[in-house]
PDB file of N, CA and C in Angstrom:
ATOM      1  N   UNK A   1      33.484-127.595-182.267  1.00 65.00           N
ATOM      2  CA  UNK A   1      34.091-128.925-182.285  1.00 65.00           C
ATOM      3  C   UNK A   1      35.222-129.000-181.256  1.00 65.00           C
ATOM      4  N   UNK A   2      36.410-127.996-181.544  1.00 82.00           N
ATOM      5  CA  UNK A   2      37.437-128.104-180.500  1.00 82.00           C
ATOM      6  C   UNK A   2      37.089-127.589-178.947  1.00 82.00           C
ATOM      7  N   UNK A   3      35.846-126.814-178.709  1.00 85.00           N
ATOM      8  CA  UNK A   3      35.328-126.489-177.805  1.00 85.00           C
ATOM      9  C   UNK A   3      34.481-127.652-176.901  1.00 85.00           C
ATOM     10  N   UNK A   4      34.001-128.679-177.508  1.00 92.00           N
ATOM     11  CA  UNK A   4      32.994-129.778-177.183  1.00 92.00           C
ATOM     12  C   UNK A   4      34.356-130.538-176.426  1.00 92.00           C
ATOM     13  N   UNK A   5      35.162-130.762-177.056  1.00 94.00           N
ATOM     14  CA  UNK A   5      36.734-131.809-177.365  1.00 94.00           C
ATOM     15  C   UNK A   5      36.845-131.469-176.045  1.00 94.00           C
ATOM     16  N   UNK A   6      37.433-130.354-175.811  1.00 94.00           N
ATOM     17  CA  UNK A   6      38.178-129.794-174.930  1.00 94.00           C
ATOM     18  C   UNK A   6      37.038-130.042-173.495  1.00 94.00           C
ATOM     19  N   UNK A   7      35.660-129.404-173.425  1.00 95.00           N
ATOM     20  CA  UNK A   7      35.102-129.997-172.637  1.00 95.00           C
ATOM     21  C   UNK A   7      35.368-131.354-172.322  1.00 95.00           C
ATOM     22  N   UNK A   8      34.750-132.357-173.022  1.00 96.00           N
ATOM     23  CA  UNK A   8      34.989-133.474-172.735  1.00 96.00           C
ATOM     24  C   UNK A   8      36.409-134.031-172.407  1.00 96.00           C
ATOM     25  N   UNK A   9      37.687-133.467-172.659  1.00 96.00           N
ATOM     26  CA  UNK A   9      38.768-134.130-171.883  1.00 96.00           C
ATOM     27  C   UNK A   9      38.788-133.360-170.301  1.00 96.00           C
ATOM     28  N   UNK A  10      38.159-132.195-170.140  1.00 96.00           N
ATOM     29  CA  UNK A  10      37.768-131.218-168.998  1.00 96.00           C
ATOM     30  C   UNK A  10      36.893-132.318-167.805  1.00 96.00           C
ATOM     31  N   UNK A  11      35.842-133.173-168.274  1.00 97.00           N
ATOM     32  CA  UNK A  11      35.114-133.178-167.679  1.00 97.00           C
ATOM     33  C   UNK A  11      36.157-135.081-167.315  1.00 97.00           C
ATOM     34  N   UNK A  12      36.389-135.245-168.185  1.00 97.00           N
ATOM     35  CA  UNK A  12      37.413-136.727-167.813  1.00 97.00           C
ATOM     36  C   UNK A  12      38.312-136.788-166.802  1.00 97.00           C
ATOM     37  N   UNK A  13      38.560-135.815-167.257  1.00 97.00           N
ATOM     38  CA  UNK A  13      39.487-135.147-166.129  1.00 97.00           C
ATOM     39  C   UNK A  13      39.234-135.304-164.452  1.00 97.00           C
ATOM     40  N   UNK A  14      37.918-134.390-164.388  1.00 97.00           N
ATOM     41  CA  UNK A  14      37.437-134.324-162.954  1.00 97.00           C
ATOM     42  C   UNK A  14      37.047-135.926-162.859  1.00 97.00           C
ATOM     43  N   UNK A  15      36.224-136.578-163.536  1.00 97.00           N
ATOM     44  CA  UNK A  15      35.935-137.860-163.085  1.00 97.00           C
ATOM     45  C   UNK A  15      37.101-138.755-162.585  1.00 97.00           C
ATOM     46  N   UNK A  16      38.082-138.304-163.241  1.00 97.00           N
ATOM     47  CA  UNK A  16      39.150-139.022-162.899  1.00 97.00           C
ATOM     48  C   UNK A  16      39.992-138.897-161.598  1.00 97.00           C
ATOM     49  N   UNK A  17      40.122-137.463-161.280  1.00 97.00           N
ATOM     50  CA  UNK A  17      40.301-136.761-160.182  1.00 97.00           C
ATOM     51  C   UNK A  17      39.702-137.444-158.953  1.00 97.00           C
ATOM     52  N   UNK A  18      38.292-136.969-159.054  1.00 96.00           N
ATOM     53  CA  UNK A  18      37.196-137.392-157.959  1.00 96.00           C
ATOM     54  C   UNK A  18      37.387-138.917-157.967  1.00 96.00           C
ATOM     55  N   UNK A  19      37.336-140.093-158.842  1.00 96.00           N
ATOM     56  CA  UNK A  19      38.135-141.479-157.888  1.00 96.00           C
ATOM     57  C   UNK A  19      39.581-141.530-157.679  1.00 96.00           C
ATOM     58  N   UNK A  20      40.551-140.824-157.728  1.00 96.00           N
ATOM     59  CA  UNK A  20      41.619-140.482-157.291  1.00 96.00           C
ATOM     60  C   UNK A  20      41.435-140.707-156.454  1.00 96.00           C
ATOM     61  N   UNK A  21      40.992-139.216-155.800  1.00 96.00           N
ATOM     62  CA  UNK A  21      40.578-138.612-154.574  1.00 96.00           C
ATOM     63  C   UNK A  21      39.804-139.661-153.684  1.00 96.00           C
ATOM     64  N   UNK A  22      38.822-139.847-153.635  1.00 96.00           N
ATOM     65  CA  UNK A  22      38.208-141.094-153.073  1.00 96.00           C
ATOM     66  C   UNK A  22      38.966-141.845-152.830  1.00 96.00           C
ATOM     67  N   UNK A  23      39.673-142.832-153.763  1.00 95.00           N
ATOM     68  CA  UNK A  23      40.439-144.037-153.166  1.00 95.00           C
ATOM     69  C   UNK A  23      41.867-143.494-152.066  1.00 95.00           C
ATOM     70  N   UNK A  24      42.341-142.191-152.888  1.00 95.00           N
ATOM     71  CA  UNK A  24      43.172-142.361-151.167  1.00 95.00           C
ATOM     72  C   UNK A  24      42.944-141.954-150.248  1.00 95.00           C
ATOM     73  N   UNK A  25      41.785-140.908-150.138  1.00 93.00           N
ATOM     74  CA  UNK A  25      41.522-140.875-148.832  1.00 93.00           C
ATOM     75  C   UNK A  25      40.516-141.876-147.858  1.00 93.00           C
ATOM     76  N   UNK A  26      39.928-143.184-148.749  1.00 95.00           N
ATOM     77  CA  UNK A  26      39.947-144.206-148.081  1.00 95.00           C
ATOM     78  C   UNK A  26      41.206-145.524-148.097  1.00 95.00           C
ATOM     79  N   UNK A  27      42.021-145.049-148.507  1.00 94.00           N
ATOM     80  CA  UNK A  27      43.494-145.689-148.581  1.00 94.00           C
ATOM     81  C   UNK A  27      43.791-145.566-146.926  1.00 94.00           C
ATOM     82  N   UNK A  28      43.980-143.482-147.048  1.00 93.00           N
ATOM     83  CA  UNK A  28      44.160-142.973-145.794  1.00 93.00           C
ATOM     84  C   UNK A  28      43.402-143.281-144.683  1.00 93.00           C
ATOM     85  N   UNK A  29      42.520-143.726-144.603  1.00 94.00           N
ATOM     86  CA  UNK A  29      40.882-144.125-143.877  1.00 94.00           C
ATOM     87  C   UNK A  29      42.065-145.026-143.209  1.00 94.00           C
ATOM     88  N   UNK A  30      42.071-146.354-144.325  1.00 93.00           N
ATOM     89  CA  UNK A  30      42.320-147.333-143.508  1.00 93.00           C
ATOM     90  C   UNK A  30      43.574-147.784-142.833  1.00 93.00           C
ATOM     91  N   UNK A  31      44.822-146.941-143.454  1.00 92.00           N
ATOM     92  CA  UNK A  31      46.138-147.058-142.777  1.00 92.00           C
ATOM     93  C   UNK A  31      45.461-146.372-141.320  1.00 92.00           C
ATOM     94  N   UNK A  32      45.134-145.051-141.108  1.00 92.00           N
ATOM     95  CA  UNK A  32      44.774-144.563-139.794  1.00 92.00           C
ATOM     96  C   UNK A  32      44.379-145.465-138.921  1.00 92.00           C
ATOM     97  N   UNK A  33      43.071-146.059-139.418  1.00 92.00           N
ATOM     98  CA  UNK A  33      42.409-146.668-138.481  1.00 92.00           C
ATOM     99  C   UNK A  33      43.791-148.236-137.931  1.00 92.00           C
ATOM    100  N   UNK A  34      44.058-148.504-138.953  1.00 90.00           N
ATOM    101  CA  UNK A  34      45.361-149.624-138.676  1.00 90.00           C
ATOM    102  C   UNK A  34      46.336-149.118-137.522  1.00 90.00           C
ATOM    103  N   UNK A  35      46.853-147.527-137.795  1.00 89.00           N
ATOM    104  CA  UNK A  35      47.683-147.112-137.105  1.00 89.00           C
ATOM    105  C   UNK A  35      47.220-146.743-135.415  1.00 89.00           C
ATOM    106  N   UNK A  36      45.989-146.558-135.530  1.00 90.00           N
ATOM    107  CA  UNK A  36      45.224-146.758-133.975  1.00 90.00           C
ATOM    108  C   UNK A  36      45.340-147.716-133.448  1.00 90.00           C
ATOM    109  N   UNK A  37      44.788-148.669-134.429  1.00 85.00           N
ATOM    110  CA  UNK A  37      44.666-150.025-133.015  1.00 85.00           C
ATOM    111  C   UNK A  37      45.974-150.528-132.904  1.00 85.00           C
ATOM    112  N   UNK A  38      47.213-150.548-133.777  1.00 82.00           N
ATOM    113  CA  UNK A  38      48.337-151.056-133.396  1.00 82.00           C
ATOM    114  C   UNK A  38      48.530-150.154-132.223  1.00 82.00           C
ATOM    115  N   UNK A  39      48.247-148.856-132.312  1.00 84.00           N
ATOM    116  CA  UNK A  39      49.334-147.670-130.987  1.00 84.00           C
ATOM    117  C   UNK A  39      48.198-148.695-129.865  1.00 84.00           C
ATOM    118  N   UNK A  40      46.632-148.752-130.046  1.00 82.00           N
ATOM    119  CA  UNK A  40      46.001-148.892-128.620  1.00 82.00           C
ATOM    120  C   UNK A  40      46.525-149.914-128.014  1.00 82.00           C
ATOM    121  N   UNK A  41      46.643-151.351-128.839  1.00 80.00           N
ATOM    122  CA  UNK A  41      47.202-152.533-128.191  1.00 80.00           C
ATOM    123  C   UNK A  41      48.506-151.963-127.916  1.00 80.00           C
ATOM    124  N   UNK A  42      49.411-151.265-128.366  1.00 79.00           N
ATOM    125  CA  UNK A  42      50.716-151.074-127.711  1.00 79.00           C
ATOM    126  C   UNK A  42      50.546-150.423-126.186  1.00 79.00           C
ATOM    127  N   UNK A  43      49.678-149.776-126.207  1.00 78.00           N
ATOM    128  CA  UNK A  43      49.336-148.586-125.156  1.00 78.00           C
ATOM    129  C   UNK A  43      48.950-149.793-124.019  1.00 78.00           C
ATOM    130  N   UNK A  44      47.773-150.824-124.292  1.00 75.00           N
ATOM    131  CA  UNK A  44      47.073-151.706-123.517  1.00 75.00           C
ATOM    132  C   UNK A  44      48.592-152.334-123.188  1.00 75.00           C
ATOM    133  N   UNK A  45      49.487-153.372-123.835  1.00 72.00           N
ATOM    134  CA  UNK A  45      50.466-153.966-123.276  1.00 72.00           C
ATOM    135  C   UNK A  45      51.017-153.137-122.413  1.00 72.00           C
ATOM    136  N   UNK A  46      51.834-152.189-122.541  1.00 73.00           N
ATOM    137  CA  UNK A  46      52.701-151.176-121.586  1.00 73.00           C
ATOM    138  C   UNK A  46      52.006-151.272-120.251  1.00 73.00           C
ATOM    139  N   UNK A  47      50.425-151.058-120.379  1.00 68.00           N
ATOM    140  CA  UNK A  47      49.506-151.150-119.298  1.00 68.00           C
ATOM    141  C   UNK A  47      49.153-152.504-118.574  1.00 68.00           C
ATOM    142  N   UNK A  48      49.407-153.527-119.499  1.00 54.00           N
ATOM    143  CA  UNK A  48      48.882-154.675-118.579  1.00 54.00           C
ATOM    144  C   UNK A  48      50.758-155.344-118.705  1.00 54.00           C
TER     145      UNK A  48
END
Protein backbone atom coordinates (compact mmCIF):
# COMPACT_ATOMS: atom_id res chain seq x y z
CA UNK A 1 0.00 0.00 0.00
CA UNK A 2 2.63 2.60 1.19
CA UNK A 3 4.85 1.25 -1.55
CA UNK A 4 2.10 1.78 -4.52
CA UNK A 5 1.52 5.53 -2.58
CA UNK A 6 4.89 6.35 -2.71
CA UNK A 7 5.24 5.23 -6.36
CA UNK A 8 2.54 7.14 -7.44
CA UNK A 9 3.62 10.53 -5.76
CA UNK A 10 7.25 9.28 -7.52
CA UNK A 11 5.82 9.09 -10.77
CA UNK A 12 3.72 12.73 -10.27
CA UNK A 13 6.50 13.95 -9.60
CA UNK A 14 8.43 13.30 -12.88
CA UNK A 15 5.27 14.26 -14.86
CA UNK A 16 5.42 17.28 -13.25
CA UNK A 17 9.06 17.86 -13.69
CA UNK A 18 9.04 16.94 -17.45
CA UNK A 19 6.28 20.02 -18.14
CA UNK A 20 8.37 22.13 -15.98
CA UNK A 21 11.10 21.40 -17.97
CA UNK A 22 9.47 21.78 -21.31
CA UNK A 23 7.83 25.04 -20.70
CA UNK A 24 11.05 26.79 -19.79
CA UNK A 25 13.10 25.70 -22.03
CA UNK A 26 10.60 26.84 -24.60
CA UNK A 27 10.19 30.00 -22.40
CA UNK A 28 14.08 30.01 -23.06
CA UNK A 29 13.43 29.14 -26.88
CA UNK A 30 11.65 32.18 -27.18
CA UNK A 31 13.37 35.00 -25.12
CA UNK A 32 16.64 33.78 -27.31
CA UNK A 33 15.18 33.88 -30.41
CA UNK A 34 13.67 37.61 -29.26
CA UNK A 35 17.15 38.41 -28.06
CA UNK A 36 18.59 37.73 -31.73
CA UNK A 37 16.56 39.63 -33.76
CA UNK A 38 16.59 42.67 -31.42
CA UNK A 39 20.85 42.36 -31.40
CA UNK A 40 20.41 41.68 -35.59
CA UNK A 41 18.27 44.83 -36.22
CA UNK A 42 20.64 46.64 -33.82
CA UNK A 43 23.65 45.25 -35.72
CA UNK A 44 21.64 46.14 -39.29
CA UNK A 45 21.05 49.95 -37.94
CA UNK A 46 24.78 50.57 -36.80
CA UNK A 47 25.27 49.23 -40.46
CA UNK A 48 22.87 51.14 -42.45
Amino acid sequence: MSGNFLLFIFLTFLVFLYFFLAGLCRFFDSVFVLFTIHRRESSLLKVG
